PDB file of C-alpha atoms in Angstrom:
ATOM      1  CA  MET A 109      57.931  92.475 -37.396  1.00 51.00           C
ATOM      2  CA  SER A 110      57.618  92.892 -33.590  1.00 55.00           C
ATOM      3  CA  ASP A 111      53.917  91.803 -33.656  1.00 67.00           C
ATOM      4  CA  LEU A 112      55.121  88.940 -36.667  1.00 66.00           C
ATOM      5  CA  LEU A 113      58.203  88.031 -33.496  1.00 67.00           C
ATOM      6  CA  GLU A 114      55.419  87.701 -31.147  1.00 70.00           C
ATOM      7  CA  THR A 115      52.450  86.524 -32.155  1.00 71.00           C
ATOM      8  CA  GLN A 116      52.147  83.073 -30.831  1.00 85.00           C
ATOM      9  CA  SER A 117      53.785  79.956 -32.673  1.00 86.00           C
ATOM     10  CA  GLU A 118      50.637  78.395 -33.685  1.00 86.00           C
ATOM     11  CA  ARG A 119      48.773  81.259 -34.707  1.00 87.00           C
ATOM     12  CA  LEU A 120      51.461  82.156 -37.226  1.00 87.00           C
ATOM     13  CA  LEU A 121      51.751  78.563 -38.676  1.00 88.00           C
ATOM     14  CA  GLU A 122      47.345  78.817 -38.569  1.00 89.00           C
ATOM     15  CA  ALA A 123      47.834  81.840 -40.869  1.00 91.00           C
ATOM     16  CA  VAL A 124      51.049  80.665 -42.959  1.00 92.00           C
ATOM     17  CA  ARG A 125      49.255  77.021 -44.027  1.00 91.00           C
ATOM     18  CA  GLY A 126      46.063  79.501 -44.630  1.00 93.00           C
ATOM     19  CA  LEU A 127      47.751  81.450 -46.895  1.00 95.00           C
ATOM     20  CA  LEU A 128      49.434  78.894 -48.349  1.00 95.00           C
ATOM     21  CA  ALA A 129      45.559  77.101 -49.743  1.00 93.00           C
ATOM     22  CA  GLN A 130      44.868  80.409 -50.380  1.00 94.00           C
ATOM     23  CA  LYS A 131      47.099  80.976 -52.926  1.00 95.00           C
ATOM     24  CA  GLY A 132      47.269  77.713 -53.983  1.00 93.00           C
ATOM     25  CA  ILE A 133      51.011  76.876 -53.144  1.00 92.00           C
ATOM     26  CA  ALA A 134      50.684  73.997 -50.347  1.00 92.00           C
ATOM     27  CA  SER A 135      47.172  72.980 -50.027  1.00 91.00           C
ATOM     28  CA  PRO A 136      46.037  71.095 -46.482  1.00 89.00           C
ATOM     29  CA  SER A 137      47.034  67.487 -47.554  1.00 90.00           C
ATOM     30  CA  GLU A 138      50.122  68.285 -49.227  1.00 90.00           C
ATOM     31  CA  ILE A 139      51.465  69.075 -45.959  1.00 90.00           C
ATOM     32  CA  SER A 140      49.807  66.707 -43.962  1.00 90.00           C
ATOM     33  CA  GLU A 141      51.474  63.985 -46.766  1.00 88.00           C
ATOM     34  CA  ARG A 142      54.873  66.302 -45.843  1.00 85.00           C
ATOM     35  CA  ILE A 143      55.126  66.370 -42.558  1.00 88.00           C
ATOM     36  CA  ALA A 144      53.989  62.031 -42.628  1.00 88.00           C
ATOM     37  CA  ILE A 145      56.848  61.974 -44.594  1.00 86.00           C
ATOM     38  CA  THR A 146      59.405  63.568 -42.703  1.00 85.00           C
ATOM     39  CA  ASP A 147      58.393  61.990 -39.935  1.00 87.00           C
ATOM     40  CA  ARG A 148      58.580  58.785 -40.873  1.00 87.00           C
ATOM     41  CA  ALA A 149      62.690  59.138 -42.218  1.00 91.00           C
ATOM     42  CA  SER A 150      64.874  57.616 -39.868  1.00 95.00           C
ATOM     43  CA  PRO A 151      67.918  56.204 -40.099  1.00 97.00           C
ATOM     44  CA  GLY A 152      66.551  52.691 -40.511  1.00 96.00           C
ATOM     45  CA  GLN A 153      65.687  53.586 -43.657  1.00 96.00           C
ATOM     46  CA  GLY A 154      68.691  54.325 -44.657  1.00 98.00           C
ATOM     47  CA  ALA A 155      70.420  50.588 -42.992  1.00 98.00           C
ATOM     48  CA  ARG A 156      68.250  48.586 -45.451  1.00 98.00           C
ATOM     49  CA  MET A 157      69.515  50.182 -48.191  1.00 98.00           C
ATOM     50  CA  VAL A 158      72.892  49.133 -46.284  1.00 98.00           C
ATOM     51  CA  ALA A 159      72.214  46.104 -46.350  1.00 98.00           C
ATOM     52  CA  LYS A 160      70.743  45.883 -49.374  1.00 98.00           C
ATOM     53  CA  ALA A 161      73.383  46.795 -51.262  1.00 98.00           C
ATOM     54  CA  TRP A 162      75.446  44.514 -49.533  1.00 98.00           C
ATOM     55  CA  THR A 163      74.318  41.446 -50.386  1.00 98.00           C
ATOM     56  CA  ASP A 164      72.792  43.021 -53.513  1.00 98.00           C
ATOM     57  CA  PRO A 165      75.914  43.695 -56.264  1.00 98.00           C
ATOM     58  CA  ALA A 166      72.791  45.308 -58.843  1.00 98.00           C
ATOM     59  CA  TYR A 167      71.443  47.129 -56.109  1.00 98.00           C
ATOM     60  CA  ARG A 168      74.742  48.510 -55.085  1.00 98.00           C
ATOM     61  CA  ALA A 169      75.826  50.197 -58.415  1.00 98.00           C
ATOM     62  CA  LEU A 170      72.701  51.445 -58.642  1.00 98.00           C
ATOM     63  CA  MET A 171      73.046  53.300 -55.473  1.00 98.00           C
ATOM     64  CA  LEU A 172      75.939  54.593 -56.055  1.00 98.00           C
ATOM     65  CA  ALA A 173      75.231  55.405 -59.240  1.00 97.00           C
ATOM     66  CA  ASP A 174      71.888  57.693 -57.748  1.00 97.00           C
ATOM     67  CA  GLY A 175      71.208  57.378 -53.999  1.00 98.00           C
ATOM     68  CA  ALA A 176      68.059  59.085 -54.561  1.00 97.00           C
ATOM     69  CA  LYS A 177      66.536  56.126 -57.213  1.00 98.00           C
ATOM     70  CA  ALA A 178      68.512  53.610 -54.854  1.00 98.00           C
ATOM     71  CA  ALA A 179      65.963  54.653 -52.318  1.00 97.00           C
ATOM     72  CA  GLU A 180      62.915  54.588 -53.923  1.00 97.00           C
ATOM     73  CA  ALA A 181      63.125  50.365 -55.390  1.00 98.00           C
ATOM     74  CA  ILE A 182      62.706  50.386 -51.812  1.00 96.00           C
ATOM     75  CA  GLY A 183      59.948  51.977 -51.100  1.00 95.00           C
ATOM     76  CA  ILE A 184      61.756  55.527 -50.030  1.00 94.00           C
ATOM     77  CA  PRO A 185      59.760  58.476 -50.865  1.00 90.00           C
ATOM     78  CA  MET A 186      61.985  60.995 -52.645  1.00 92.00           C
ATOM     79  CA  ARG A 187      59.788  63.692 -54.814  1.00 87.00           C
ATOM     80  CA  GLY A 188      60.767  66.709 -53.845  1.00 86.00           C
ATOM     81  CA  MET A 189      64.172  65.427 -51.848  1.00 91.00           C
ATOM     82  CA  PRO A 190      67.185  66.575 -53.136  1.00 94.00           C
ATOM     83  CA  PRO A 191      69.477  64.527 -54.988  1.00 97.00           C
ATOM     84  CA  LEU A 192      71.381  61.728 -52.837  1.00 98.00           C
ATOM     85  CA  GLY A 193      75.264  60.905 -53.206  1.00 98.00           C
ATOM     86  CA  VAL A 194      76.719  57.905 -52.250  1.00 98.00           C
ATOM     87  CA  LEU A 195      79.886  57.801 -51.011  1.00 98.00           C
ATOM     88  CA  GLU A 196      81.529  54.356 -50.696  1.00 98.00           C
ATOM     89  CA  ASN A 197      84.324  53.069 -48.052  1.00 98.00           C
ATOM     90  CA  THR A 198      87.085  50.703 -49.321  1.00 98.00           C
ATOM     91  CA  PRO A 199      89.721  49.045 -47.746  1.00 97.00           C
ATOM     92  CA  GLU A 200      91.408  52.314 -48.518  1.00 98.00           C
ATOM     93  CA  LEU A 201      89.097  55.161 -48.132  1.00 98.00           C
ATOM     94  CA  HIS A 202      86.824  56.431 -45.788  1.00 98.00           C
ATOM     95  CA  ASN A 203      84.604  59.306 -46.139  1.00 98.00           C
ATOM     96  CA  LEU A 204      83.667  61.872 -43.098  1.00 98.00           C
ATOM     97  CA  VAL A 205      80.725  63.929 -43.831  1.00 98.00           C
ATOM     98  CA  VAL A 206      79.919  67.582 -43.033  1.00 98.00           C
ATOM     99  CA  CYS A 207      77.928  70.485 -43.386  1.00 97.00           C
ATOM    100  CA  THR A 208      80.508  73.442 -42.814  1.00 97.00           C
ATOM    101  CA  LEU A 209      77.768  76.282 -43.557  1.00 95.00           C
ATOM    102  CA  CYS A 210      74.446  74.707 -42.001  1.00 90.00           C
ATOM    103  CA  SER A 211      73.787  71.910 -41.722  1.00 89.00           C
ATOM    104  CA  CYS A 212      72.565  69.980 -44.570  1.00 93.00           C
ATOM    105  CA  TYR A 213      72.278  66.063 -44.397  1.00 96.00           C
ATOM    106  CA  PRO A 214      70.435  63.394 -46.351  1.00 96.00           C
ATOM    107  CA  ARG A 215      66.796  63.825 -44.331  1.00 94.00           C
ATOM    108  CA  ALA A 216      64.907  61.554 -46.677  1.00 93.00           C
ATOM    109  CA  VAL A 217      66.785  58.539 -45.533  1.00 95.00           C
ATOM    110  CA  LEU A 218      68.348  59.252 -42.859  1.00 96.00           C
ATOM    111  CA  GLY A 219      65.230  61.192 -40.490  1.00 94.00           C
ATOM    112  CA  TYR A 220      66.821  64.147 -38.619  1.00 93.00           C
ATOM    113  CA  PRO A 221      70.078  65.211 -37.676  1.00 95.00           C
ATOM    114  CA  PRO A 222      72.384  64.027 -34.144  1.00 96.00           C
ATOM    115  CA  PHE A 223      71.895  66.909 -32.251  1.00 95.00           C
ATOM    116  CA  TRP A 224      75.680  67.096 -32.635  1.00 97.00           C
ATOM    117  CA  TYR A 225      75.969  67.554 -36.530  1.00 97.00           C
ATOM    118  CA  LYS A 226      74.834  70.816 -36.720  1.00 96.00           C
ATOM    119  CA  SER A 227      77.634  72.322 -33.545  1.00 97.00           C
ATOM    120  CA  ALA A 228      79.919  74.468 -34.882  1.00 96.00           C
ATOM    121  CA  ALA A 229      82.404  72.317 -32.834  1.00 97.00           C
ATOM    122  CA  TYR A 230      81.809  69.872 -35.215  1.00 98.00           C
ATOM    123  CA  ARG A 231      81.721  71.156 -38.293  1.00 97.00           C
ATOM    124  CA  ALA A 232      84.685  72.810 -37.315  1.00 97.00           C
ATOM    125  CA  ARG A 233      86.828  70.101 -36.278  1.00 97.00           C
ATOM    126  CA  ALA A 234      85.666  67.868 -39.240  1.00 97.00           C
ATOM    127  CA  VAL A 235      88.270  69.779 -41.877  1.00 96.00           C
ATOM    128  CA  ARG A 236      90.212  70.926 -39.640  1.00 95.00           C
ATOM    129  CA  ASP A 237      91.878  68.241 -37.556  1.00 95.00           C
ATOM    130  CA  PRO A 238      89.657  65.082 -38.516  1.00 97.00           C
ATOM    131  CA  ARG A 239      91.719  62.037 -37.300  1.00 97.00           C
ATOM    132  CA  THR A 240      91.806  63.488 -33.944  1.00 96.00           C
ATOM    133  CA  MET A 241      87.405  64.202 -33.757  1.00 97.00           C
ATOM    134  CA  LEU A 242      87.186  60.732 -34.935  1.00 98.00           C
ATOM    135  CA  ALA A 243      89.214  59.107 -31.749  1.00 98.00           C
ATOM    136  CA  GLU A 244      88.099  61.540 -29.551  1.00 98.00           C
ATOM    137  CA  GLU A 245      85.085  61.293 -29.702  1.00 98.00           C
ATOM    138  CA  TRP A 246      84.200  58.422 -31.426  1.00 98.00           C
ATOM    139  CA  GLN A 247      86.729  56.080 -30.549  1.00 98.00           C
ATOM    140  CA  THR A 248      87.261  55.937 -34.965  1.00 98.00           C
ATOM    141  CA  VAL A 249      90.628  55.386 -35.244  1.00 97.00           C
ATOM    142  CA  ILE A 250      91.463  55.467 -38.755  1.00 97.00           C
ATOM    143  CA  PRO A 251      94.688  53.530 -39.685  1.00 96.00           C
ATOM    144  CA  ALA A 252      97.589  55.868 -41.203  1.00 95.00           C
ATOM    145  CA  GLU A 253      97.681  53.726 -44.423  1.00 96.00           C
ATOM    146  CA  VAL A 254      93.946  54.479 -45.571  1.00 98.00           C
ATOM    147  CA  LYS A 255      92.947  57.832 -46.659  1.00 97.00           C
ATOM    148  CA  LEU A 256      90.696  59.519 -45.108  1.00 98.00           C
ATOM    149  CA  ARG A 257      88.114  61.587 -47.037  1.00 98.00           C
ATOM    150  CA  VAL A 258      85.803  64.872 -45.711  1.00 98.00           C
ATOM    151  CA  VAL A 259      82.885  65.454 -48.119  1.00 98.00           C
ATOM    152  CA  ASP A 260      81.599  68.280 -46.993  1.00 98.00           C
ATOM    153  CA  SER A 261      78.201  69.812 -47.749  1.00 97.00           C
ATOM    154  CA  THR A 262      77.813  72.614 -49.014  1.00 96.00           C
ATOM    155  CA  ALA A 263      75.154  72.935 -51.681  1.00 95.00           C
ATOM    156  CA  ASP A 264      72.638  70.886 -53.666  1.00 95.00           C
ATOM    157  CA  TYR A 265      73.285  67.282 -53.281  1.00 97.00           C
ATOM    158  CA  ARG A 266      72.750  65.799 -49.787  1.00 97.00           C
ATOM    159  CA  TRP A 267      75.476  62.731 -49.146  1.00 98.00           C
ATOM    160  CA  MET A 268      75.624  59.477 -47.202  1.00 98.00           C
ATOM    161  CA  VAL A 269      78.241  57.069 -46.480  1.00 98.00           C
ATOM    162  CA  LEU A 270      78.403  53.116 -47.477  1.00 98.00           C
ATOM    163  CA  PRO A 271      80.196  52.287 -44.875  1.00 98.00           C
ATOM    164  CA  LEU A 272      82.068  48.583 -45.537  1.00 98.00           C
ATOM    165  CA  ARG A 273      80.127  45.194 -44.242  1.00 98.00           C
ATOM    166  CA  PRO A 274      82.098  43.872 -41.305  1.00 97.00           C
ATOM    167  CA  ALA A 275      83.915  40.849 -41.089  1.00 96.00           C
ATOM    168  CA  GLY A 276      81.525  37.627 -39.681  1.00 97.00           C
ATOM    169  CA  THR A 277      78.611  39.108 -41.550  1.00 97.00           C
ATOM    170  CA  ASP A 278      79.028  35.601 -44.153  1.00 96.00           C
ATOM    171  CA  GLY A 279      75.163  34.512 -44.900  1.00 96.00           C
ATOM    172  CA  TRP A 280      72.939  36.546 -42.589  1.00 98.00           C
ATOM    173  CA  SER A 281      69.919  38.137 -44.042  1.00 97.00           C
ATOM    174  CA  GLU A 282      69.005  42.019 -45.458  1.00 97.00           C
ATOM    175  CA  ASP A 283      66.818  42.430 -42.176  1.00 97.00           C
ATOM    176  CA  ARG A 284      70.399  41.133 -39.126  1.00 98.00           C
ATOM    177  CA  LEU A 285      72.372  43.401 -41.398  1.00 98.00           C
ATOM    178  CA  ALA A 286      69.889  46.901 -41.493  1.00 98.00           C
ATOM    179  CA  ALA A 287      70.195  45.888 -37.235  1.00 98.00           C
ATOM    180  CA  ILE A 288      73.538  46.786 -36.967  1.00 98.00           C
ATOM    181  CA  VAL A 289      73.850  50.007 -38.963  1.00 98.00           C
ATOM    182  CA  ARG A 290      73.545  53.081 -36.862  1.00 97.00           C
ATOM    183  CA  GLU A 291      72.977  56.222 -38.261  1.00 98.00           C
ATOM    184  CA  GLY A 292      76.647  57.703 -37.036  1.00 98.00           C
ATOM    185  CA  ASP A 293      77.884  54.537 -40.047  1.00 98.00           C
ATOM    186  CA  MET A 294      76.413  55.813 -42.409  1.00 98.00           C
ATOM    187  CA  ILE A 295      77.828  59.689 -41.807  1.00 98.00           C
ATOM    188  CA  GLY A 296      80.993  58.400 -41.376  1.00 98.00           C
ATOM    189  CA  VAL A 297      81.906  59.104 -37.938  1.00 98.00           C
ATOM    190  CA  THR A 298      81.782  54.895 -36.367  1.00 98.00           C
ATOM    191  CA  ILE A 299      82.037  52.209 -38.242  1.00 98.00           C
ATOM    192  CA  PRO A 300      79.867  49.327 -38.277  1.00 97.00           C
ATOM    193  CA  THR A 301      80.672  46.475 -35.730  1.00 94.00           C
ATOM    194  CA  VAL A 302      79.248  43.052 -34.896  1.00 92.00           C
TER     195      VAL A 302
ATOM    196  CA  MET B1247      82.424  76.505 -69.088  1.00 58.00           C
ATOM    197  CA  THR B1248      82.112  72.716 -69.022  1.00 85.00           C
ATOM    198  CA  LEU B1249      85.112  71.053 -67.265  1.00 95.00           C
ATOM    199  CA  ALA B1250      86.685  68.095 -67.515  1.00 96.00           C
ATOM    200  CA  PRO B1251      87.010  65.616 -64.454  1.00 97.00           C
ATOM    201  CA  GLY B1252      90.598  66.197 -63.958  1.00 97.00           C
ATOM    202  CA  SER B1253      91.031  69.625 -64.350  1.00 97.00           C
ATOM    203  CA  ALA B1254      93.190  71.665 -62.093  1.00 98.00           C
ATOM    204  CA  VAL B1255      90.987  74.460 -60.740  1.00 98.00           C
ATOM    205  CA  ARG B1256      91.580  77.168 -58.250  1.00 98.00           C
ATOM    206  CA  VAL B1257      88.610  78.436 -55.999  1.00 98.00           C
ATOM    207  CA  ARG B1258      88.311  82.657 -56.909  1.00 98.00           C
ATOM    208  CA  LEU B1259      89.780  84.190 -53.963  1.00 97.00           C
ATOM    209  CA  ASP B1260      87.407  87.031 -53.840  1.00 96.00           C
ATOM    210  CA  TRP B1261      85.220  88.273 -50.588  1.00 97.00           C
ATOM    211  CA  PRO B1262      82.116  89.595 -51.450  1.00 96.00           C
ATOM    212  CA  GLU B1263      80.580  89.766 -47.632  1.00 95.00           C
ATOM    213  CA  THR B1264      83.002  92.767 -47.608  1.00 96.00           C
ATOM    214  CA  ARG B1265      80.625  94.069 -49.636  1.00 96.00           C
ATOM    215  CA  GLY B1266      77.101  93.443 -48.751  1.00 94.00           C
ATOM    216  CA  PRO B1267      74.884  90.726 -47.833  1.00 95.00           C
ATOM    217  CA  VAL B1268      75.359  87.845 -49.789  1.00 96.00           C
ATOM    218  CA  HIS B1269      74.506  83.964 -49.305  1.00 96.00           C
ATOM    219  CA  ILE B1270      77.198  82.224 -50.064  1.00 95.00           C
ATOM    220  CA  ARG B1271      77.691  78.875 -50.873  1.00 96.00           C
ATOM    221  CA  THR B1272      81.943  78.239 -50.832  1.00 97.00           C
ATOM    222  CA  PRO B1273      83.443  77.852 -47.615  1.00 96.00           C
ATOM    223  CA  TRP B1274      85.729  80.469 -46.851  1.00 95.00           C
ATOM    224  CA  TYR B1275      88.590  78.086 -45.923  1.00 96.00           C
ATOM    225  CA  LEU B1276      88.662  77.440 -49.419  1.00 97.00           C
ATOM    226  CA  ARG B1277      88.899  80.441 -50.939  1.00 97.00           C
ATOM    227  CA  GLY B1278      92.648  80.590 -53.795  1.00 97.00           C
ATOM    228  CA  ALA B1279      92.524  77.127 -52.985  1.00 97.00           C
ATOM    229  CA  ARG B1280      94.423  74.446 -55.630  1.00 97.00           C
ATOM    230  CA  GLY B1281      92.044  71.376 -56.537  1.00 98.00           C
ATOM    231  CA  THR B1282      90.789  69.087 -59.105  1.00 98.00           C
ATOM    232  CA  VAL B1283      87.595  68.547 -60.594  1.00 98.00           C
ATOM    233  CA  VAL B1284      86.074  65.425 -59.619  1.00 98.00           C
ATOM    234  CA  ARG B1285      82.434  65.428 -61.740  1.00 96.00           C
ATOM    235  CA  HIS B1286      80.091  67.236 -62.792  1.00 97.00           C
ATOM    236  CA  LEU B1287      77.330  66.567 -60.245  1.00 96.00           C
ATOM    237  CA  GLY B1288      74.350  68.833 -62.535  1.00 96.00           C
ATOM    238  CA  ASP B1289      72.984  71.972 -62.874  1.00 97.00           C
ATOM    239  CA  PHE B1290      71.312  73.821 -60.217  1.00 97.00           C
ATOM    240  CA  PRO B1291      69.451  77.531 -59.113  1.00 97.00           C
ATOM    241  CA  ASN B1292      72.132  79.891 -58.325  1.00 97.00           C
ATOM    242  CA  PRO B1293      71.732  79.834 -54.225  1.00 96.00           C
ATOM    243  CA  GLU B1294      73.035  83.151 -54.044  1.00 96.00           C
ATOM    244  CA  ASP B1295      70.641  84.308 -56.668  1.00 97.00           C
ATOM    245  CA  LEU B1296      67.352  82.045 -54.910  1.00 95.00           C
ATOM    246  CA  ALA B1297      68.475  83.998 -51.130  1.00 95.00           C
ATOM    247  CA  PHE B1298      67.543  86.976 -52.326  1.00 95.00           C
ATOM    248  CA  ALA B1299      64.192  85.656 -54.318  1.00 94.00           C
ATOM    249  CA  ARG B1300      65.788  86.940 -57.796  1.00 96.00           C
ATOM    250  CA  PRO B1301      65.896  85.167 -60.504  1.00 97.00           C
ATOM    251  CA  ALA B1302      68.125  82.834 -60.138  1.00 97.00           C
ATOM    252  CA  GLU B1303      70.347  81.367 -63.170  1.00 97.00           C
ATOM    253  CA  ARG B1304      70.557  77.531 -63.660  1.00 97.00           C
ATOM    254  CA  ARG B1305      74.699  77.011 -63.639  1.00 97.00           C
ATOM    255  CA  ALA B1306      77.061  73.370 -63.267  1.00 97.00           C
ATOM    256  CA  LEU B1307      77.684  72.302 -59.817  1.00 98.00           C
ATOM    257  CA  TYR B1308      81.333  70.438 -59.504  1.00 98.00           C
ATOM    258  CA  HIS B1309      82.575  67.982 -56.822  1.00 98.00           C
ATOM    259  CA  VAL B1310      86.226  68.634 -56.879  1.00 98.00           C
ATOM    260  CA  LEU B1311      88.727  67.532 -54.576  1.00 98.00           C
ATOM    261  CA  PHE B1312      91.910  68.938 -52.314  1.00 98.00           C
ATOM    262  CA  ASP B1313      94.618  68.403 -50.297  1.00 96.00           C
ATOM    263  CA  GLN B1314      93.788  68.356 -46.834  1.00 94.00           C
ATOM    264  CA  ASP B1315      96.848  69.247 -45.605  1.00 91.00           C
ATOM    265  CA  ALA B1316      97.912  71.867 -47.813  1.00 91.00           C
ATOM    266  CA  ILE B1317      94.520  73.513 -46.075  1.00 94.00           C
ATOM    267  CA  TRP B1318      94.500  72.138 -42.689  1.00 92.00           C
ATOM    268  CA  ARG B1319      98.245  71.032 -42.599  1.00 87.00           C
ATOM    269  CA  GLU B1320      96.703  68.109 -40.338  1.00 84.00           C
ATOM    270  CA  ASP B1321     100.016  66.829 -40.498  1.00 84.00           C
ATOM    271  CA  HIS B1322      98.641  63.311 -42.780  1.00 92.00           C
ATOM    272  CA  PRO B1323      99.390  63.811 -46.172  1.00 91.00           C
ATOM    273  CA  GLY B1324      97.144  61.535 -48.535  1.00 94.00           C
ATOM    274  CA  ASP B1325      94.141  63.060 -46.868  1.00 97.00           C
ATOM    275  CA  GLU B1326      91.372  64.716 -48.797  1.00 97.00           C
ATOM    276  CA  LEU B1327      88.423  67.359 -49.046  1.00 97.00           C
ATOM    277  CA  LEU B1328      85.432  66.987 -51.031  1.00 98.00           C
ATOM    278  CA  VAL B1329      83.067  70.003 -51.700  1.00 98.00           C
ATOM    279  CA  GLU B1330      80.265  71.344 -54.175  1.00 98.00           C
ATOM    280  CA  LEU B1331      81.515  74.303 -56.040  1.00 98.00           C
ATOM    281  CA  TYR B1332      78.722  76.234 -58.084  1.00 98.00           C
ATOM    282  CA  GLU B1333      80.750  77.321 -61.600  1.00 97.00           C
ATOM    283  CA  HIS B1334      81.292  80.868 -61.062  1.00 97.00           C
ATOM    284  CA  TRP B1335      83.144  80.253 -58.122  1.00 98.00           C
ATOM    285  CA  LEU B1336      86.641  78.082 -59.773  1.00 98.00           C
ATOM    286  CA  GLU B1337      88.727  79.769 -62.550  1.00 96.00           C
ATOM    287  CA  PRO B1338      91.562  77.463 -64.505  1.00 94.00           C
ATOM    288  CA  ALA B1339      94.723  76.974 -62.413  1.00 92.00           C
TER     289      ALA B1339
END
């Protein structure tokens, strides 16, 4: 075992790739395709979904019913990805996503998680004292009359938040709307503003 | 077992981690807590077996809603926790 741990990571990766191909589990082209998809995923993808949901009621309905289908409908590859659930913020309800067990994150539509998402501090505070955490760390104050719902992503689904469309954006195009949607808005730590 | 939306449930008060190596997707802070089923999310291979490369039976996964204040005393009644839990961790309440 110590030999394995001391092996240079590049050599180890080559050996594993070779075995995967030899055993017919994953070909080099399948691995390259997956790396390219992973690298392309970014919060911009989720922002496009949000902007479309804000302007197209039919798309909004599809997104809330089946996030993965809604992602595929605008060209985001979801093959082999976990199911995607979409949590709708309303004037009465604010959603916040955390994975207290590890780091489950909707990577297909938001890309790599921000560094703090996997921190023990975020994972503990998001369930234990979410309102104080949001106010202290993000200056996001959830009004007392709005219900806060913390969604602990523990198993086979991945979750993203559909934030409220901010006031003052009437008549904006999808592209202009997508540009104001940030990563944190789709986790629930921030709220889109103009 | 199929739990209808609105069913009152209790998370099993069990600590398998004290009996040997395990992989559990039920957060410790919910053990023994009472909640309400929101919906059946689907059936998935049991991750507790998958993690050890054992044959994994498909199990029902539910979205279950808990009262945040009853668990963490955030002092803001009405706030909620929504968590994915497998059927074998839930019992009727």
